[in-house]
Coordinates of C-alpha atoms in Angstrom, one line a residue:
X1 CA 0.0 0.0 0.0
X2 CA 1.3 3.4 -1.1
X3 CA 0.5 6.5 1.5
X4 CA 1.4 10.4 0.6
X5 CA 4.1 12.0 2.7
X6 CA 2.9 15.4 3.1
X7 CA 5.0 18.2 5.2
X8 CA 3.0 17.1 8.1
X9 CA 4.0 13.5 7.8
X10 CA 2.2 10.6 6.9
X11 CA -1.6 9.0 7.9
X12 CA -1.6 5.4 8.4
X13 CA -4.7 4.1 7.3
X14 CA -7.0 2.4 9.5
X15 CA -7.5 -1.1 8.0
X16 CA -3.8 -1.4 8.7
X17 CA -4.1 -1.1 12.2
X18 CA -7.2 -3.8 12.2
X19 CA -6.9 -5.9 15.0
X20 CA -5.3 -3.3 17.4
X21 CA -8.8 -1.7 18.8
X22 CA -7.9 -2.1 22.4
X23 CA -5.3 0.8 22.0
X24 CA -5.5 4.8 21.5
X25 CA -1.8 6.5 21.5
X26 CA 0.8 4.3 19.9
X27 CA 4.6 4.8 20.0
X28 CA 6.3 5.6 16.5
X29 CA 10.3 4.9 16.1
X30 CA 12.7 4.4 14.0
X31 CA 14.5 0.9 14.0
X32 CA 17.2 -0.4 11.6
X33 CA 16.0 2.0 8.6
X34 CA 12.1 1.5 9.1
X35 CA 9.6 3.0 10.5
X36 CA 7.9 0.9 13.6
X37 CA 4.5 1.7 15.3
X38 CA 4.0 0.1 18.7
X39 CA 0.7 -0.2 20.0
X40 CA 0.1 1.9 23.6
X41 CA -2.3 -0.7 25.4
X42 CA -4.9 0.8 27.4
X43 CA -4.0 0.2 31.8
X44 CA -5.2 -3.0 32.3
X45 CA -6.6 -3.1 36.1
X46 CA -4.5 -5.9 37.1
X47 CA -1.2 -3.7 37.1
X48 CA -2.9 -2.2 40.0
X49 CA -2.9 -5.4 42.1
X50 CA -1.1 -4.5 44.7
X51 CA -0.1 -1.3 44.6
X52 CA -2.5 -0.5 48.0
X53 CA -1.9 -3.8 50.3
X54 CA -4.0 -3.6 53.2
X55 CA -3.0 -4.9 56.5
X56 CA -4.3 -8.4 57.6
X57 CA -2.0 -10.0 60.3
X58 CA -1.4 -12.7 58.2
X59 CA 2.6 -12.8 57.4
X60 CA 2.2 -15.3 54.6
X61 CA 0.0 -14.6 52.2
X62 CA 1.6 -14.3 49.3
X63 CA 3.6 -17.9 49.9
X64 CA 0.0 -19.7 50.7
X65 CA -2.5 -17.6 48.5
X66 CA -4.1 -20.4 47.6
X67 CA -4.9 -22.0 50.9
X68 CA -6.2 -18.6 52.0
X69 CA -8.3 -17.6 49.0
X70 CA -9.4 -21.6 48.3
X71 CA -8.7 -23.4 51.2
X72 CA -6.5 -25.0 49.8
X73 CA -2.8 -26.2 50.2
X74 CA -0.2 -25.9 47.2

């Protein structure tokens, strides 16, 4: 597919980026004499596991998650 290269730059058209709808910035570089477009995933919520531990008592939790979530024993 052939684009225009205007002043401004170039538009990529959409059917190329078919596939990718779970994104809305993407990253554009350079790499080895072409141009590369990298997909900025939207936050997914499970990167903020974590981040705001509460206290429990428990001093193992994360070694025996199962037992505690399950009942369970690993």
């Amino acid at each position: 597919m052939k684009v225009k290269v205007t002043k401004e730059g170039v538009m990529i058209p959409r059917e190329l980026l078919v596939g990718f709808d779970e994104f809305d910035e993407a990253d554009v570089i350079r790499e080895n004499g072409r141009i590369v477009v990298i997909p900025k995933v939207k936050s997914d919520p499970i990167f903020e596991f974590g981040k705001h531990p509460v206290r429990s008592g428990i001093r193992d939790a994360s070694v025996n998650l199962d037992h505690y979530l399950y009942g369970k024993r690993a």
